[in-house]
mmCIF file with all atom_site columns, C-alpha atoms in Angstrom:
data_model
loop_
_atom_site.group_PDB
_atom_site.id
_atom_site.type_symbol
_atom_site.label_atom_id
_atom_site.label_alt_id
_atom_site.label_comp_id
_atom_site.label_asym_id
_atom_site.label_entity_id
_atom_site.label_seq_id
_atom_site.pdbx_PDB_ins_code
_atom_site.Cartn_x
_atom_site.Cartn_y
_atom_site.Cartn_z
_atom_site.occupancy
_atom_site.B_iso_or_equiv
_atom_site.pdbx_formal_charge
_atom_site.auth_seq_id
_atom_site.auth_comp_id
_atom_site.auth_asym_id
_atom_site.auth_atom_id
_atom_site.pdbx_PDB_model_num
ATOM 1   C CA . MET A 1 1   ? 41.594 48.236 -13.339 1.00 82.00 ? 27  MET A CA 1
ATOM 2   C CA . THR A 1 2   ? 44.090 47.292 -16.032 1.00 86.00 ? 28  THR A CA 1
ATOM 3   C CA . LEU A 1 3   ? 46.958 47.308 -13.533 1.00 91.00 ? 29  LEU A CA 1
ATOM 4   C CA . ALA A 1 4   ? 44.959 45.118 -11.143 1.00 90.00 ? 30  ALA A CA 1
ATOM 5   C CA . ALA A 1 5   ? 44.234 42.625 -13.935 1.00 90.00 ? 31  ALA A CA 1
ATOM 6   C CA . LEU A 1 6   ? 47.915 42.610 -14.909 1.00 93.00 ? 32  LEU A CA 1
ATOM 7   C CA . ALA A 1 7   ? 49.013 42.108 -11.297 1.00 95.00 ? 33  ALA A CA 1
ATOM 8   C CA . VAL A 1 8   ? 46.634 39.194 -10.720 1.00 95.00 ? 34  VAL A CA 1
ATOM 9   C CA . SER A 1 9   ? 47.686 37.625 -14.022 1.00 94.00 ? 35  SER A CA 1
ATOM 10  C CA . ALA A 1 10  ? 51.386 37.950 -13.197 1.00 94.00 ? 36  ALA A CA 1
ATOM 11  C CA . LEU A 1 11  ? 50.987 36.557 -9.688  1.00 94.00 ? 37  LEU A CA 1
ATOM 12  C CA . THR A 1 12  ? 48.968 33.611 -10.995 1.00 95.00 ? 38  THR A CA 1
ATOM 13  C CA . SER A 1 13  ? 51.594 32.788 -13.606 1.00 92.00 ? 39  SER A CA 1
ATOM 14  C CA . ILE A 1 14  ? 54.424 33.051 -11.082 1.00 92.00 ? 40  ILE A CA 1
ATOM 15  C CA . ALA A 1 15  ? 52.566 30.827 -8.609  1.00 93.00 ? 41  ALA A CA 1
ATOM 16  C CA . MET A 1 16  ? 51.955 28.173 -11.262 1.00 93.00 ? 42  MET A CA 1
ATOM 17  C CA . VAL A 1 17  ? 55.608 28.168 -12.339 1.00 92.00 ? 43  VAL A CA 1
ATOM 18  C CA . SER A 1 18  ? 56.807 28.073 -8.719  1.00 91.00 ? 44  SER A CA 1
ATOM 19  C CA . THR A 1 19  ? 54.530 25.131 -7.992  1.00 92.00 ? 45  THR A CA 1
ATOM 20  C CA . LEU A 1 20  ? 55.778 23.183 -11.001 1.00 91.00 ? 46  LEU A CA 1
ATOM 21  C CA . ILE A 1 21  ? 59.397 23.850 -10.047 1.00 89.00 ? 47  ILE A CA 1
ATOM 22  C CA . SER A 1 22  ? 58.675 22.935 -6.432  1.00 87.00 ? 48  SER A CA 1
ATOM 23  C CA . ILE A 1 23  ? 57.156 19.603 -7.431  1.00 88.00 ? 49  ILE A CA 1
ATOM 24  C CA . PHE A 1 24  ? 59.361 18.579 -10.367 1.00 88.00 ? 50  PHE A CA 1
ATOM 25  C CA . GLY A 1 25  ? 62.595 20.538 -9.841  1.00 84.00 ? 51  GLY A CA 1
ATOM 26  C CA . MET A 1 26  ? 64.477 21.385 -13.032 1.00 85.00 ? 52  MET A CA 1
ATOM 27  C CA . PHE A 1 27  ? 61.986 19.369 -15.078 1.00 90.00 ? 53  PHE A CA 1
ATOM 28  C CA . GLY A 1 28  ? 59.318 21.784 -13.780 1.00 88.00 ? 54  GLY A CA 1
ATOM 29  C CA . GLN A 1 29  ? 61.047 24.625 -15.618 1.00 89.00 ? 55  GLN A CA 1
ATOM 30  C CA . MET A 1 30  ? 60.624 22.784 -18.891 1.00 92.00 ? 56  MET A CA 1
ATOM 31  C CA . LEU A 1 31  ? 57.016 21.925 -18.038 1.00 93.00 ? 57  LEU A CA 1
ATOM 32  C CA . SER A 1 32  ? 56.290 25.571 -17.292 1.00 92.00 ? 58  SER A CA 1
ATOM 33  C CA . MET A 1 33  ? 57.654 26.549 -20.717 1.00 93.00 ? 59  MET A CA 1
ATOM 34  C CA . PHE A 1 34  ? 55.410 23.961 -22.390 1.00 93.00 ? 60  PHE A CA 1
ATOM 35  C CA . LEU A 1 35  ? 52.489 25.206 -20.293 1.00 91.00 ? 61  LEU A CA 1
ATOM 36  C CA . LEU A 1 36  ? 53.137 28.770 -21.457 1.00 89.00 ? 62  LEU A CA 1
ATOM 37  C CA . ILE A 1 37  ? 53.182 27.750 -25.121 1.00 88.00 ? 63  ILE A CA 1
ATOM 38  C CA . PHE A 1 38  ? 50.080 25.605 -24.668 1.00 87.00 ? 64  PHE A CA 1
ATOM 39  C CA . GLN A 1 39  ? 48.212 28.387 -22.862 1.00 88.00 ? 65  GLN A CA 1
ATOM 40  C CA . LEU A 1 40  ? 49.047 30.942 -25.541 1.00 86.00 ? 66  LEU A CA 1
ATOM 41  C CA . THR A 1 41  ? 47.487 28.684 -28.159 1.00 83.00 ? 67  THR A CA 1
ATOM 42  C CA . ALA A 1 42  ? 44.539 27.361 -26.146 1.00 84.00 ? 68  ALA A CA 1
ATOM 43  C CA . SER A 1 43  ? 43.499 30.739 -24.749 1.00 84.00 ? 69  SER A CA 1
ATOM 44  C CA . GLY A 1 44  ? 43.386 32.577 -28.041 1.00 80.00 ? 70  GLY A CA 1
ATOM 45  C CA . GLY A 1 45  ? 46.391 34.712 -27.167 1.00 79.00 ? 71  GLY A CA 1
ATOM 46  C CA . THR A 1 46  ? 48.070 34.381 -30.551 1.00 77.00 ? 72  THR A CA 1
ATOM 47  C CA . PHE A 1 47  ? 45.044 33.845 -32.791 1.00 76.00 ? 73  PHE A CA 1
ATOM 48  C CA . PRO A 1 48  ? 41.384 32.908 -32.210 1.00 77.00 ? 74  PRO A CA 1
ATOM 49  C CA . THR A 1 49  ? 40.850 29.370 -30.946 1.00 76.00 ? 75  THR A CA 1
ATOM 50  C CA . GLU A 1 50  ? 38.024 28.955 -33.447 1.00 75.00 ? 76  GLU A CA 1
ATOM 51  C CA . LEU A 1 51  ? 40.641 28.901 -36.210 1.00 76.00 ? 77  LEU A CA 1
ATOM 52  C CA . THR A 1 52  ? 42.757 26.113 -34.701 1.00 73.00 ? 78  THR A CA 1
ATOM 53  C CA . GLN A 1 53  ? 42.666 22.678 -36.282 1.00 73.00 ? 79  GLN A CA 1
ATOM 54  C CA . GLY A 1 54  ? 40.977 19.975 -34.229 1.00 68.00 ? 80  GLY A CA 1
ATOM 55  C CA . GLY A 1 55  ? 38.967 20.384 -31.094 1.00 78.00 ? 81  GLY A CA 1
ATOM 56  C CA . LEU A 1 56  ? 41.690 19.996 -28.473 1.00 80.00 ? 82  LEU A CA 1
ATOM 57  C CA . PHE A 1 57  ? 42.366 23.695 -27.970 1.00 79.00 ? 83  PHE A CA 1
ATOM 58  C CA . MET A 1 58  ? 38.689 24.628 -28.110 1.00 80.00 ? 84  MET A CA 1
ATOM 59  C CA . ALA A 1 59  ? 37.856 21.920 -25.561 1.00 83.00 ? 85  ALA A CA 1
ATOM 60  C CA . LEU A 1 60  ? 40.574 23.081 -23.145 1.00 83.00 ? 86  LEU A CA 1
ATOM 61  C CA . HIS A 1 61  ? 39.970 26.812 -23.696 1.00 82.00 ? 87  HIS A CA 1
ATOM 62  C CA . PRO A 1 62  ? 37.786 27.306 -20.579 1.00 85.00 ? 88  PRO A CA 1
ATOM 63  C CA . PHE A 1 63  ? 40.212 25.397 -18.328 1.00 88.00 ? 89  PHE A CA 1
ATOM 64  C CA . VAL A 1 64  ? 43.350 27.405 -19.090 1.00 89.00 ? 90  VAL A CA 1
ATOM 65  C CA . PRO A 1 65  ? 44.050 30.276 -16.632 1.00 91.00 ? 91  PRO A CA 1
ATOM 66  C CA . PHE A 1 66  ? 45.534 32.457 -19.375 1.00 91.00 ? 92  PHE A CA 1
ATOM 67  C CA . THR A 1 67  ? 42.077 32.583 -21.015 1.00 90.00 ? 93  THR A CA 1
ATOM 68  C CA . TYR A 1 68  ? 40.783 34.522 -18.036 1.00 91.00 ? 94  TYR A CA 1
ATOM 69  C CA . SER A 1 69  ? 43.817 36.815 -18.097 1.00 92.00 ? 95  SER A CA 1
ATOM 70  C CA . LEU A 1 70  ? 43.061 37.742 -21.674 1.00 90.00 ? 96  LEU A CA 1
ATOM 71  C CA . ASN A 1 71  ? 39.353 38.212 -20.959 1.00 88.00 ? 97  ASN A CA 1
ATOM 72  C CA . ALA A 1 72  ? 40.106 40.555 -18.046 1.00 89.00 ? 98  ALA A CA 1
ATOM 73  C CA . LEU A 1 73  ? 42.608 42.572 -20.068 1.00 89.00 ? 99  LEU A CA 1
ATOM 74  C CA . ARG A 1 74  ? 40.271 42.795 -23.049 1.00 86.00 ? 100 ARG A CA 1
ATOM 75  C CA . GLU A 1 75  ? 37.562 44.117 -20.741 1.00 86.00 ? 101 GLU A CA 1
ATOM 76  C CA . THR A 1 76  ? 39.770 46.755 -19.163 1.00 87.00 ? 102 THR A CA 1
ATOM 77  C CA . ILE A 1 77  ? 41.465 48.100 -22.290 1.00 86.00 ? 103 ILE A CA 1
ATOM 78  C CA . SER A 1 78  ? 38.486 48.131 -24.629 1.00 81.00 ? 104 SER A CA 1
ATOM 79  C CA . SER A 1 79  ? 36.634 51.381 -25.228 1.00 64.00 ? 105 SER A CA 1
ATOM 80  C CA . VAL A 1 80  ? 33.331 49.675 -24.444 1.00 71.00 ? 106 VAL A CA 1
ATOM 81  C CA . PRO A 1 81  ? 31.936 50.267 -20.921 1.00 69.00 ? 107 PRO A CA 1
ATOM 82  C CA . LEU A 1 82  ? 33.098 47.600 -18.492 1.00 67.00 ? 108 LEU A CA 1
ATOM 83  C CA . ASP A 1 83  ? 30.992 44.478 -18.135 1.00 65.00 ? 109 ASP A CA 1
ATOM 84  C CA . GLY A 1 84  ? 31.520 43.787 -14.460 1.00 71.00 ? 110 GLY A CA 1
ATOM 85  C CA . ASN A 1 85  ? 30.426 40.160 -14.704 1.00 83.00 ? 111 ASN A CA 1
ATOM 86  C CA . VAL A 1 86  ? 33.168 39.176 -17.162 1.00 84.00 ? 112 VAL A CA 1
ATOM 87  C CA . LEU A 1 87  ? 35.831 41.094 -15.270 1.00 86.00 ? 113 LEU A CA 1
ATOM 88  C CA . ILE A 1 88  ? 34.827 39.741 -11.860 1.00 88.00 ? 114 ILE A CA 1
ATOM 89  C CA . GLN A 1 89  ? 34.565 36.172 -13.160 1.00 91.00 ? 115 GLN A CA 1
ATOM 90  C CA . SER A 1 90  ? 37.979 36.413 -14.832 1.00 91.00 ? 116 SER A CA 1
ATOM 91  C CA . LEU A 1 91  ? 39.664 37.820 -11.740 1.00 92.00 ? 117 LEU A CA 1
ATOM 92  C CA . ALA A 1 92  ? 37.909 35.302 -9.453  1.00 94.00 ? 118 ALA A CA 1
ATOM 93  C CA . VAL A 1 93  ? 39.097 32.336 -11.511 1.00 95.00 ? 119 VAL A CA 1
ATOM 94  C CA . GLN A 1 94  ? 42.651 33.683 -11.561 1.00 95.00 ? 120 GLN A CA 1
ATOM 95  C CA . ILE A 1 95  ? 42.649 34.295 -7.813  1.00 96.00 ? 121 ILE A CA 1
ATOM 96  C CA . ALA A 1 96  ? 41.320 30.761 -7.210  1.00 96.00 ? 122 ALA A CA 1
ATOM 97  C CA . VAL A 1 97  ? 44.133 29.300 -9.348  1.00 95.00 ? 123 VAL A CA 1
ATOM 98  C CA . LEU A 1 98  ? 46.644 31.538 -7.538  1.00 95.00 ? 124 LEU A CA 1
ATOM 99  C CA . ILE A 1 99  ? 45.503 30.377 -4.099  1.00 96.00 ? 125 ILE A CA 1
ATOM 100 C CA . GLY A 1 100 ? 45.390 26.739 -5.205  1.00 95.00 ? 126 GLY A CA 1
ATOM 101 C CA . ALA A 1 101 ? 48.910 26.880 -6.645  1.00 94.00 ? 127 ALA A CA 1
ATOM 102 C CA . LEU A 1 102 ? 50.280 28.555 -3.516  1.00 92.00 ? 128 LEU A CA 1
ATOM 103 C CA . ILE A 1 103 ? 48.654 25.953 -1.264  1.00 93.00 ? 129 ILE A CA 1
ATOM 104 C CA . VAL A 1 104 ? 50.063 23.072 -3.333  1.00 92.00 ? 130 VAL A CA 1
ATOM 105 C CA . CYS A 1 105 ? 53.507 24.685 -3.354  1.00 89.00 ? 131 CYS A CA 1
ATOM 106 C CA . ALA A 1 106 ? 53.433 25.254 0.416   1.00 87.00 ? 132 ALA A CA 1
ATOM 107 C CA . VAL A 1 107 ? 52.309 21.673 1.107   1.00 88.00 ? 133 VAL A CA 1
ATOM 108 C CA . VAL A 1 108 ? 54.995 20.200 -1.146  1.00 87.00 ? 134 VAL A CA 1
ATOM 109 C CA . GLU A 1 109 ? 57.725 22.331 0.404   1.00 81.00 ? 135 GLU A CA 1
ATOM 110 C CA . THR A 1 110 ? 56.520 21.564 3.935   1.00 82.00 ? 136 THR A CA 1
ATOM 111 C CA . PHE A 1 111 ? 56.453 17.800 3.427   1.00 79.00 ? 137 PHE A CA 1
ATOM 112 C CA . ARG A 1 112 ? 59.733 17.847 1.560   1.00 76.00 ? 138 ARG A CA 1
ATOM 113 C CA . GLY A 1 113 ? 61.272 19.380 4.673   1.00 67.00 ? 139 GLY A CA 1
ATOM 114 C CA . ARG A 1 114 ? 63.231 22.025 2.828   1.00 59.00 ? 140 ARG A CA 1
ATOM 115 C CA . LYS A 1 115 ? 64.412 24.602 5.326   1.00 58.00 ? 141 LYS A CA 1
ATOM 116 C CA . HIS A 1 116 ? 66.608 26.789 3.094   1.00 56.00 ? 142 HIS A CA 1
ATOM 117 C CA . THR A 1 117 ? 66.492 28.073 -0.420  1.00 60.00 ? 143 THR A CA 1
ATOM 118 C CA . LYS A 1 118 ? 68.609 30.355 -2.544  1.00 58.00 ? 144 LYS A CA 1
ATOM 119 C CA . LEU A 1 119 ? 67.145 33.578 -3.827  1.00 56.00 ? 145 LEU A CA 1
ATOM 120 C CA . PHE A 1 120 ? 69.331 35.791 -6.001  1.00 56.00 ? 146 PHE A CA 1
ATOM 121 C CA . GLY A 1 121 ? 72.357 33.789 -4.881  1.00 57.00 ? 147 GLY A CA 1
ATOM 122 C CA . ARG A 1 122 ? 71.728 34.314 -1.158  1.00 61.00 ? 148 ARG A CA 1
ATOM 123 C CA . GLU A 1 123 ? 70.719 31.655 1.323   1.00 59.00 ? 149 GLU A CA 1
ATOM 124 C CA . MET A 1 124 ? 67.294 32.345 2.819   1.00 55.00 ? 150 MET A CA 1
ATOM 125 C CA . ILE A 1 125 ? 65.518 30.501 5.639   1.00 54.00 ? 151 ILE A CA 1
ATOM 126 C CA . LEU A 1 126 ? 62.008 29.402 4.703   1.00 54.00 ? 152 LEU A CA 1
ATOM 127 C CA . LEU A 1 127 ? 60.924 27.788 7.966   1.00 51.00 ? 153 LEU A CA 1
ATOM 128 C CA . PRO A 1 128 ? 62.207 28.457 11.463  1.00 51.00 ? 154 PRO A CA 1
ATOM 129 C CA . GLU A 1 129 ? 64.598 25.793 12.682  1.00 50.00 ? 155 GLU A CA 1
ATOM 130 C CA . ASN A 1 130 ? 63.652 23.763 15.756  1.00 53.00 ? 156 ASN A CA 1
ATOM 131 C CA . ASN A 1 131 ? 66.418 23.704 18.365  1.00 47.00 ? 157 ASN A CA 1
#
């Protein structure tokens, strides 16, 4: 279960970063870095959110996808028997964010009309060309 939680978490993060880069270009890379730093603080990844000053991080704690990543990983690696409700809820929220980010990215790329992209320095065709 730990590997499944890690895989869903990684795919969700990659989809969010890809969507930001798709929408904002190079500026999206910077936004994704800020989002990572913000999520680490707001989700309790570095230290408990209850100890943060002000209520901003505590108010945004349930809306940050990384919160659910941490909850799923805490459930799977703890020595306590699994609480299926927490694990299923965490994975469901992450999968919903993953699907939403992929849909937004696909819509943006479709309407932008981008037919080619570079992956690892090689030109790749994203959509079939109409002749």
